[in-house]
GROMACS .gro file of C-alpha atoms in nm:
model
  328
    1UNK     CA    1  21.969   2.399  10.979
    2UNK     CA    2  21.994   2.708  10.762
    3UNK     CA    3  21.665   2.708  10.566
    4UNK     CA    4  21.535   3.088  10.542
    5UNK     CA    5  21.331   3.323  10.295
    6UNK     CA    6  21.440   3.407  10.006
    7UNK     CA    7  21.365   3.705   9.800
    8UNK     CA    8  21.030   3.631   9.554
    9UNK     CA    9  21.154   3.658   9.218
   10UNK     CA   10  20.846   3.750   8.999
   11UNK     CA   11  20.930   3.727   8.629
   12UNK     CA   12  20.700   3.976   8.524
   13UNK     CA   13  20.546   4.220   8.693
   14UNK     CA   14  20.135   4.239   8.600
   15UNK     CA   15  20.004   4.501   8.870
   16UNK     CA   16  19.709   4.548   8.594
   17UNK     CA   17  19.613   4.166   8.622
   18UNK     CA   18  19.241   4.095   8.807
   19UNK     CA   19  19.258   3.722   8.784
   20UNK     CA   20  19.235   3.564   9.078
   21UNK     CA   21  19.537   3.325   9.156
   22UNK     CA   22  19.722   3.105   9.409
   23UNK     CA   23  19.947   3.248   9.663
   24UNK     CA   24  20.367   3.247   9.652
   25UNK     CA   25  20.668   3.237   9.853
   26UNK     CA   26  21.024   3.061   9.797
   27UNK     CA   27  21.197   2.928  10.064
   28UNK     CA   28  21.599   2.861  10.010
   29UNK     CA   29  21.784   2.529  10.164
   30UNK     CA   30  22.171   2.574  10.166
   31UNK     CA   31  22.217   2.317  10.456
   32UNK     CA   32  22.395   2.120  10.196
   33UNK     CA   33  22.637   2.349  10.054
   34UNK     CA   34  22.701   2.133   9.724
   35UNK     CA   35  22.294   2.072   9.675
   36UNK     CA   36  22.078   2.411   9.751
   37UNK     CA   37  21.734   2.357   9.718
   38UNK     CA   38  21.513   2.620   9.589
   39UNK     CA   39  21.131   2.518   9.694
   40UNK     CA   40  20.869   2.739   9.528
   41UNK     CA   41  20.509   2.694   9.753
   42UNK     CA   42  20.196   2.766   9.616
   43UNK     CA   43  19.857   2.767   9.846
   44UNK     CA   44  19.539   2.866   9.814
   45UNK     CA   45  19.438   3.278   9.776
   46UNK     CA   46  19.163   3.453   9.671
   47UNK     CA   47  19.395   3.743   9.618
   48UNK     CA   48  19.433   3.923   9.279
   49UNK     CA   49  19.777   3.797   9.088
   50UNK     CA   50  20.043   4.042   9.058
   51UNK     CA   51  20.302   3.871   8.842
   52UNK     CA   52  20.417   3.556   8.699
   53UNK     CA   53  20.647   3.313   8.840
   54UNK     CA   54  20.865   3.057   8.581
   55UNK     CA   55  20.843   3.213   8.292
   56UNK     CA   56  21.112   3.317   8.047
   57UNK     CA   57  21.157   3.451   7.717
   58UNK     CA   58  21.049   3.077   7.596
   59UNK     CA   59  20.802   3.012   7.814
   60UNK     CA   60  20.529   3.191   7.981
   61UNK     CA   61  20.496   3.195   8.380
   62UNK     CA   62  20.227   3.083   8.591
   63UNK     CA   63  20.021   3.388   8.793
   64UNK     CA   64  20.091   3.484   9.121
   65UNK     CA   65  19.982   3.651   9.437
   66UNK     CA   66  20.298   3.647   9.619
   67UNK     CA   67  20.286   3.639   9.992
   68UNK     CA   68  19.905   3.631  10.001
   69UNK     CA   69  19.752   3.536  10.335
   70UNK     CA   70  19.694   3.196  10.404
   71UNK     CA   71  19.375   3.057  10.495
   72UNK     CA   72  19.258   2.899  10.768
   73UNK     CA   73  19.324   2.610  10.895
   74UNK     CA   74  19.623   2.257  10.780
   75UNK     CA   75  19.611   2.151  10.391
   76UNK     CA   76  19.721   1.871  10.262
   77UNK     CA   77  20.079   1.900  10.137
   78UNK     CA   78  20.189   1.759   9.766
   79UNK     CA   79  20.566   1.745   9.688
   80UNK     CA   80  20.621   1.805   9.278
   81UNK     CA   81  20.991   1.709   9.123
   82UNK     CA   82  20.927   1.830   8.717
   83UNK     CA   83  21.097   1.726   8.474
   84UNK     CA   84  21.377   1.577   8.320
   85UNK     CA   85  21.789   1.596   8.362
   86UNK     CA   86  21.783   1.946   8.227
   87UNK     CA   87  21.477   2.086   8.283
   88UNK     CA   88  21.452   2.434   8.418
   89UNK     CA   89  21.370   2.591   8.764
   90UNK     CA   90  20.977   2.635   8.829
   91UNK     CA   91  20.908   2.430   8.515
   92UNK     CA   92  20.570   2.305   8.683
   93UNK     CA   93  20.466   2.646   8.786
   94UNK     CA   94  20.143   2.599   8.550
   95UNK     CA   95  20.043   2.288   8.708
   96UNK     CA   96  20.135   2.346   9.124
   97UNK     CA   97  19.939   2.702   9.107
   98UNK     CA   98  19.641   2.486   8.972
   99UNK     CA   99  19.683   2.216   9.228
  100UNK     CA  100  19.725   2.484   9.489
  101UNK     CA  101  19.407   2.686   9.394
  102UNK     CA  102  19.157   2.340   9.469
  103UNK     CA  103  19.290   2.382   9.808
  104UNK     CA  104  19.660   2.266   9.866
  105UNK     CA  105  19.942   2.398   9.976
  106UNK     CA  106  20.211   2.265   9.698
  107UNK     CA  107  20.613   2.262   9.681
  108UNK     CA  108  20.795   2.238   9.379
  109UNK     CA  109  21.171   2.110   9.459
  110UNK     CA  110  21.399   2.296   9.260
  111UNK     CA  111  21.771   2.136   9.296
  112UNK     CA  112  22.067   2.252   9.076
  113UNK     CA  113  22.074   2.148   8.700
  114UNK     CA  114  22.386   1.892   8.586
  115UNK     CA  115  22.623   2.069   8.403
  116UNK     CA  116  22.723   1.766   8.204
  117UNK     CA  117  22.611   1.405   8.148
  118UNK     CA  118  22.856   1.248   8.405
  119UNK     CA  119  22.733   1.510   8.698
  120UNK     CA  120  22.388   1.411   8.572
  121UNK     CA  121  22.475   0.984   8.683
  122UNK     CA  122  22.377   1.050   9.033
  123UNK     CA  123  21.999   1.237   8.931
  124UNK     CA  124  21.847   0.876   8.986
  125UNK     CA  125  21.888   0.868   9.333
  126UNK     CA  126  21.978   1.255   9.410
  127UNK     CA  127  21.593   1.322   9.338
  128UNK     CA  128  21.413   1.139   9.591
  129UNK     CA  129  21.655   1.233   9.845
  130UNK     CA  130  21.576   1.626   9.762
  131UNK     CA  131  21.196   1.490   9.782
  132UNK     CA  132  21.216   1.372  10.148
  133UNK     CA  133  21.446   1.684  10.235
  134UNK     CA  134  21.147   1.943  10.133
  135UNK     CA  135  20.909   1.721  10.324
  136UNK     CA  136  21.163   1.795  10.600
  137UNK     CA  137  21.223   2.102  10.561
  138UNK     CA  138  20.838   2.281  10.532
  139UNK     CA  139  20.699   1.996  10.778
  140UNK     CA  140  20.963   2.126  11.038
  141UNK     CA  141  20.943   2.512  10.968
  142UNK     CA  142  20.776   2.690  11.218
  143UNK     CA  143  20.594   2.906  10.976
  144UNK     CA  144  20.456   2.642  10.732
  145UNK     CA  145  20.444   2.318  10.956
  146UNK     CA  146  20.163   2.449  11.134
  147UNK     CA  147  19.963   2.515  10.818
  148UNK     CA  148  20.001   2.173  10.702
  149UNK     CA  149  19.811   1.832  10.805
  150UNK     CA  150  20.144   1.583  10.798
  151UNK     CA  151  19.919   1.258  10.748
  152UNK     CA  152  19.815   1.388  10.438
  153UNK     CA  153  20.176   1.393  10.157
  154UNK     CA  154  20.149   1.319   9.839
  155UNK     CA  155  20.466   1.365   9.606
  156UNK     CA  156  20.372   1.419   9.129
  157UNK     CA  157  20.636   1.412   8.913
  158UNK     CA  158  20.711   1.397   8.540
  159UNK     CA  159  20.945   1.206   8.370
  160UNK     CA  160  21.246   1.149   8.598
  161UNK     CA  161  21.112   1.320   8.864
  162UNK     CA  162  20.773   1.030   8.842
  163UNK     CA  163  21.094   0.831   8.911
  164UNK     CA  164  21.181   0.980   9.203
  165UNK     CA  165  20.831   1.026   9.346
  166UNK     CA  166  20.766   0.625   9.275
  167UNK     CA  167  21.102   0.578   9.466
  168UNK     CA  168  21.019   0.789   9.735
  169UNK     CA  169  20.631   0.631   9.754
  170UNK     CA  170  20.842   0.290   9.798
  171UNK     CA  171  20.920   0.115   9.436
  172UNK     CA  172  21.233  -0.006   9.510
  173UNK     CA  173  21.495   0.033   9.221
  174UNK     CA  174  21.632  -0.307   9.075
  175UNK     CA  175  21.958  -0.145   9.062
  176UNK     CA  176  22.130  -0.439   8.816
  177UNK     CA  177  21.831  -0.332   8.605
  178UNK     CA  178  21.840   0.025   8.614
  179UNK     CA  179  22.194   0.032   8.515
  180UNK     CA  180  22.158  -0.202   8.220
  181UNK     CA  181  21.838   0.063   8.085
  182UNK     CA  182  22.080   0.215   7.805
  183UNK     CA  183  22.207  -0.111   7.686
  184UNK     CA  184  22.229  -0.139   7.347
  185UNK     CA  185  21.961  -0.319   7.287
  186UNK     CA  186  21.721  -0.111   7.531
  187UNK     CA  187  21.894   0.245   7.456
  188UNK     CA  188  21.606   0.382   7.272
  189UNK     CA  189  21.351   0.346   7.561
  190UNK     CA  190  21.470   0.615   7.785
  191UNK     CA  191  21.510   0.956   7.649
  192UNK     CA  192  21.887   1.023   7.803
  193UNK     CA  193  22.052   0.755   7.686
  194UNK     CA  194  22.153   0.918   7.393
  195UNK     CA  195  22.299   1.186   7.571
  196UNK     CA  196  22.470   0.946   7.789
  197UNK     CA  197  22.623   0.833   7.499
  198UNK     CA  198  22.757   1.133   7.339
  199UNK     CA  199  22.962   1.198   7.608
  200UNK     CA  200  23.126   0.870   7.689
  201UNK     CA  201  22.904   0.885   7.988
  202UNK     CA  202  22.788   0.488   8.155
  203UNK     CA  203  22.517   0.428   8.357
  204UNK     CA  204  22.749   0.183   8.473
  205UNK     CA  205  22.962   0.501   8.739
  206UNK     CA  206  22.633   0.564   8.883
  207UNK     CA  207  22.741   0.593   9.291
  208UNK     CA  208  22.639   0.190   9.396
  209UNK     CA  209  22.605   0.349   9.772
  210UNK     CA  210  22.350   0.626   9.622
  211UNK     CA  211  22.141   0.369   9.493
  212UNK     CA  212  22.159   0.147   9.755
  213UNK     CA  213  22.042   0.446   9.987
  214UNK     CA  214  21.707   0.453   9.768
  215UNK     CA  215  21.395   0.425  10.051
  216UNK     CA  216  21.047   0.466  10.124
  217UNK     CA  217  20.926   0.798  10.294
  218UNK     CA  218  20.661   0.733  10.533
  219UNK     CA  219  20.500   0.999  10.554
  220UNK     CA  220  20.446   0.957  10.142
  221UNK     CA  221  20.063   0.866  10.131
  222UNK     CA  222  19.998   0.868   9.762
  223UNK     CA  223  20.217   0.939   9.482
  224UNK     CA  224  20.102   1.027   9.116
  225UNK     CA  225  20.405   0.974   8.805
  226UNK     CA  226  20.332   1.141   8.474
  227UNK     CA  227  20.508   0.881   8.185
  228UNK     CA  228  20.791   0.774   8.439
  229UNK     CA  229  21.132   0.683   8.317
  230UNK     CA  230  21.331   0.388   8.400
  231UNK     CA  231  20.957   0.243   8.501
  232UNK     CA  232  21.101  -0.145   8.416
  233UNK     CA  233  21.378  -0.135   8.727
  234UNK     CA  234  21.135  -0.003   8.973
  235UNK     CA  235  20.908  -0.263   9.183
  236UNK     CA  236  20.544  -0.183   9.311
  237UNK     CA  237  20.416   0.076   9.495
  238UNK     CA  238  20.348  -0.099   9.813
  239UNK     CA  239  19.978  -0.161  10.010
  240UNK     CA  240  19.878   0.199  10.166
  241UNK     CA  241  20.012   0.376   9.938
  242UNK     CA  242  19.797   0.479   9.655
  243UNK     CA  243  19.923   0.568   9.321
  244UNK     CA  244  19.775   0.713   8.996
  245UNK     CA  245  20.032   0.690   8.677
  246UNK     CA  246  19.907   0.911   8.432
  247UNK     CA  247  20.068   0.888   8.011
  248UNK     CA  248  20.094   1.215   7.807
  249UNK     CA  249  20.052   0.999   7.483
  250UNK     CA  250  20.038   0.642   7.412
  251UNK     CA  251  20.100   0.416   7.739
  252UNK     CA  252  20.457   0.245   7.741
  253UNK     CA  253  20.449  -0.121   7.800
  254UNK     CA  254  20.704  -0.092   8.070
  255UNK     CA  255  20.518  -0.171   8.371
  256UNK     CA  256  20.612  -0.558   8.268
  257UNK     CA  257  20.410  -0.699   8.594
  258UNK     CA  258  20.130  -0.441   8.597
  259UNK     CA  259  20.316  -0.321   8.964
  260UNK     CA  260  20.190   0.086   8.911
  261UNK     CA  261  19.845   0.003   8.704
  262UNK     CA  262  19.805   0.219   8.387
  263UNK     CA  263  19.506   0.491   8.532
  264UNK     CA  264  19.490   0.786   8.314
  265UNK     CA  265  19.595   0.778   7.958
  266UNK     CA  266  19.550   1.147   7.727
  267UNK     CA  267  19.573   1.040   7.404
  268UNK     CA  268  19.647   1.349   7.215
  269UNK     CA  269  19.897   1.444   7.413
  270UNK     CA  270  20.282   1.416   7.470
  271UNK     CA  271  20.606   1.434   7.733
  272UNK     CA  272  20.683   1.776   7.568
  273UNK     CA  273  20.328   1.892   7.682
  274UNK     CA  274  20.425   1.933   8.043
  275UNK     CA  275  20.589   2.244   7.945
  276UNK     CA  276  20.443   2.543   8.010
  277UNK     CA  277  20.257   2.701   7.726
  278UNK     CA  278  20.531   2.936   7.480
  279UNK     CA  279  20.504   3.252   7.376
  280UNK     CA  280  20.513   3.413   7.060
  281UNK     CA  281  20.880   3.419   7.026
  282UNK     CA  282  20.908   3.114   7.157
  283UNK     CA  283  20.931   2.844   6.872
  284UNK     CA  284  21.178   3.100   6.705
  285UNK     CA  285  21.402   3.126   6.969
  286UNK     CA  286  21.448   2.766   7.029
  287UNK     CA  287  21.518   2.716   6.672
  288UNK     CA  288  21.795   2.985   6.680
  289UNK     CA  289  21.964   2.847   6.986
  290UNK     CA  290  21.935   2.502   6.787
  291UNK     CA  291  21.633   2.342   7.034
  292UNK     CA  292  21.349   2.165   6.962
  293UNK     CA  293  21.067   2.415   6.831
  294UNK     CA  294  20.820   2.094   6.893
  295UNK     CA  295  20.871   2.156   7.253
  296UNK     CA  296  20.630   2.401   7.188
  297UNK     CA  297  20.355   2.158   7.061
  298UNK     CA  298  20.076   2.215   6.851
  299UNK     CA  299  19.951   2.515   6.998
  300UNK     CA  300  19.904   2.725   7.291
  301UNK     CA  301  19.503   2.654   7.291
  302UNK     CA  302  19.571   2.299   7.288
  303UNK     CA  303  19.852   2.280   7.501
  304UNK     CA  304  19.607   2.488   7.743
  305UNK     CA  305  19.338   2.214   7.712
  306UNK     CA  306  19.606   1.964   7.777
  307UNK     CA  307  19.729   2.120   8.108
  308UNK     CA  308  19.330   2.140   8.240
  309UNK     CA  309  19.322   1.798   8.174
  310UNK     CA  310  19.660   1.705   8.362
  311UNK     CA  311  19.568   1.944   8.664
  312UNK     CA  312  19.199   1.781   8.645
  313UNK     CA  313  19.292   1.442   8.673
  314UNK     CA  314  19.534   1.480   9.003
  315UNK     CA  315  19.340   1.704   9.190
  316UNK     CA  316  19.009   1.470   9.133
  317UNK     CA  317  19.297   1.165   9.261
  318UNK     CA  318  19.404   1.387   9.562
  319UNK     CA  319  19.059   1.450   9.672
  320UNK     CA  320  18.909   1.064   9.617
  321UNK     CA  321  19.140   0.783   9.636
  322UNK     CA  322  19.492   1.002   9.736
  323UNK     CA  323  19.281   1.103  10.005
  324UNK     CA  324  19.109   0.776  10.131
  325UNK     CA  325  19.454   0.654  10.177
  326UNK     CA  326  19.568   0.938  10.397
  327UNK     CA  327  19.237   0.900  10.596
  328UNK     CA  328  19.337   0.476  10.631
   0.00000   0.00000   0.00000
């Protein structure tokens, strides 16, 4: 297995900042040479941050004390997969240094971004299977499996990657279902179909063995999905498992048989809100490169009120009911 350290890439350096802020290391996978995984882990630190980490000239980066010491003692681990088809690397930076700083130690999986709509086909079941790799992969490492207490794995996600976290948690995928989603009649309820669409791409040449391959992790204790896609193929989340599903926005009404119960609802919020906060220049650049300036929302102050109340809601699940089902 070739899994080693990879340089920290720190965005911007801040050697003036005071704040206090969660520790940072990457750790490269190239064990499958066609899918490298990039896993960014955040922990607890009560060092000062030195930089950012996912930030860009659109979006501003989470702080960072990169290779802080670790404290004492195994955490419990929690798996993120952010985002949609074409989301960027780190894109949940704001939200796994805030889970990390309540005491976790917290991997964001970072796989390689489709290209095109027909490389993007096989995302559905790709996802989960980069899930249970990192699982693999820091459970097994000699440096962090040691600091981490293995009966205690949860796996967040957002949008497609909620998907892949319910998947991995054990909601199997009605696969005749899944592939009928951007129907015409149903094309409007999942936010890729359009692309699809434009470029002659069918659900329909998703790989049948991928899908079939879709299983439960184990290890998976509790699994929290922020406004899941594709939520009408997938079944429940099974006994022992405990789940929180959390909607940025008005709840969908896709969970026809109530199998992942509606738990957290923020009603002035939206999908586009688990961006990180923009900068100045951000709204103008995504104009100019013909984006959507709305990812930017409303504002920075509210999009910063929105994030709190993300980050507050999981960590008060992972320390109460995520928990009581690792402790079952």
């Amino acid at each position: 297995m070739k899994f080693g350290i990879s340089s920290v890439l720190i965005v911007a350096a801040a050697p003036c900042l005071a704040e206090t802020s969660a520790g940072f290391v990457r750790l490269r996978d190239t064990s499958v040479e066609e899918r490298p995984l990039s896993l960014s882990i955040w922990y607890p630190s009560a060092d000062q941050a030195s930089g950012t980490v996912g930030g860009n000239p659109v979006f501003e980066g989470a702080l960072a004390a990169p290779d802080a010491a670790f404290p004492d003692g195994a955490l419990p681990l929690v798996v993120v997969s952010h985002g949609g088809l074409r989301s960027a690397a780190e894109s949940g930076a704001w939200l796994s240094s805030s889970i990390a700083r309540a005491g976790y130690v917290v991997v964001e999986v970072n796989a390689p971004r489709p290209d095109n709509a027909a490389l993007a086909l096989d995302e559905i079941w790709r996802r989960p299977q980069d899930i249970r790799r990192a699982i693999d992969l820091v459970l097994a490492d000699e440096t962090w499996g040691p600091r981490l207490d293995g009966s205690r794995v949860s796996v967040a996600g957002f949008a497609l990657g909620a998907t892949a976290a319910l998947s991995v948690a054990g909601a199997d995928m009605d696969a005749a279902r899944y592939l009928r989603s951007c129907s015409a009649d149903r094309a409007t309820e999942e936010p890729d179909c359009g692309w699809y669409d434009a470029q002659g791409v069918d659900l329909s040449e998703t790989s049948p063995e991928g899908l079939a391959g879709l299983a439960r992790d184990p290890r998976v204790t509790s699994v929290i999905a922020v406004n899941p896609e594709y939520l009408s193929a997938l079944g429940a989340v099974p006994a022992g498992v405990s789940a929180l599903r959390m909607s940025l926005g008005n709840p969908d009404n896709a969970s026809a048989d109530g199998q992942i119960p509606q738990a957290v609802v923020i009603p002035g919020a939206s999908i586009v809100d688990a961006f990180a906060i923009c900068t100045d220049l951000g709204p103008a650049i995504l104009l100019e490169e013909e984006g959507e300036a709305s990812l930017c929302g409303e504002s920075p102050e509210a999009r910063r009120i929105i994030h709190q109340e993300i980050s507050d809601a999981m960590i008060s699940f992972l320390g109460g009911g995520a928990e009581q089902a690792g402790a079952d």
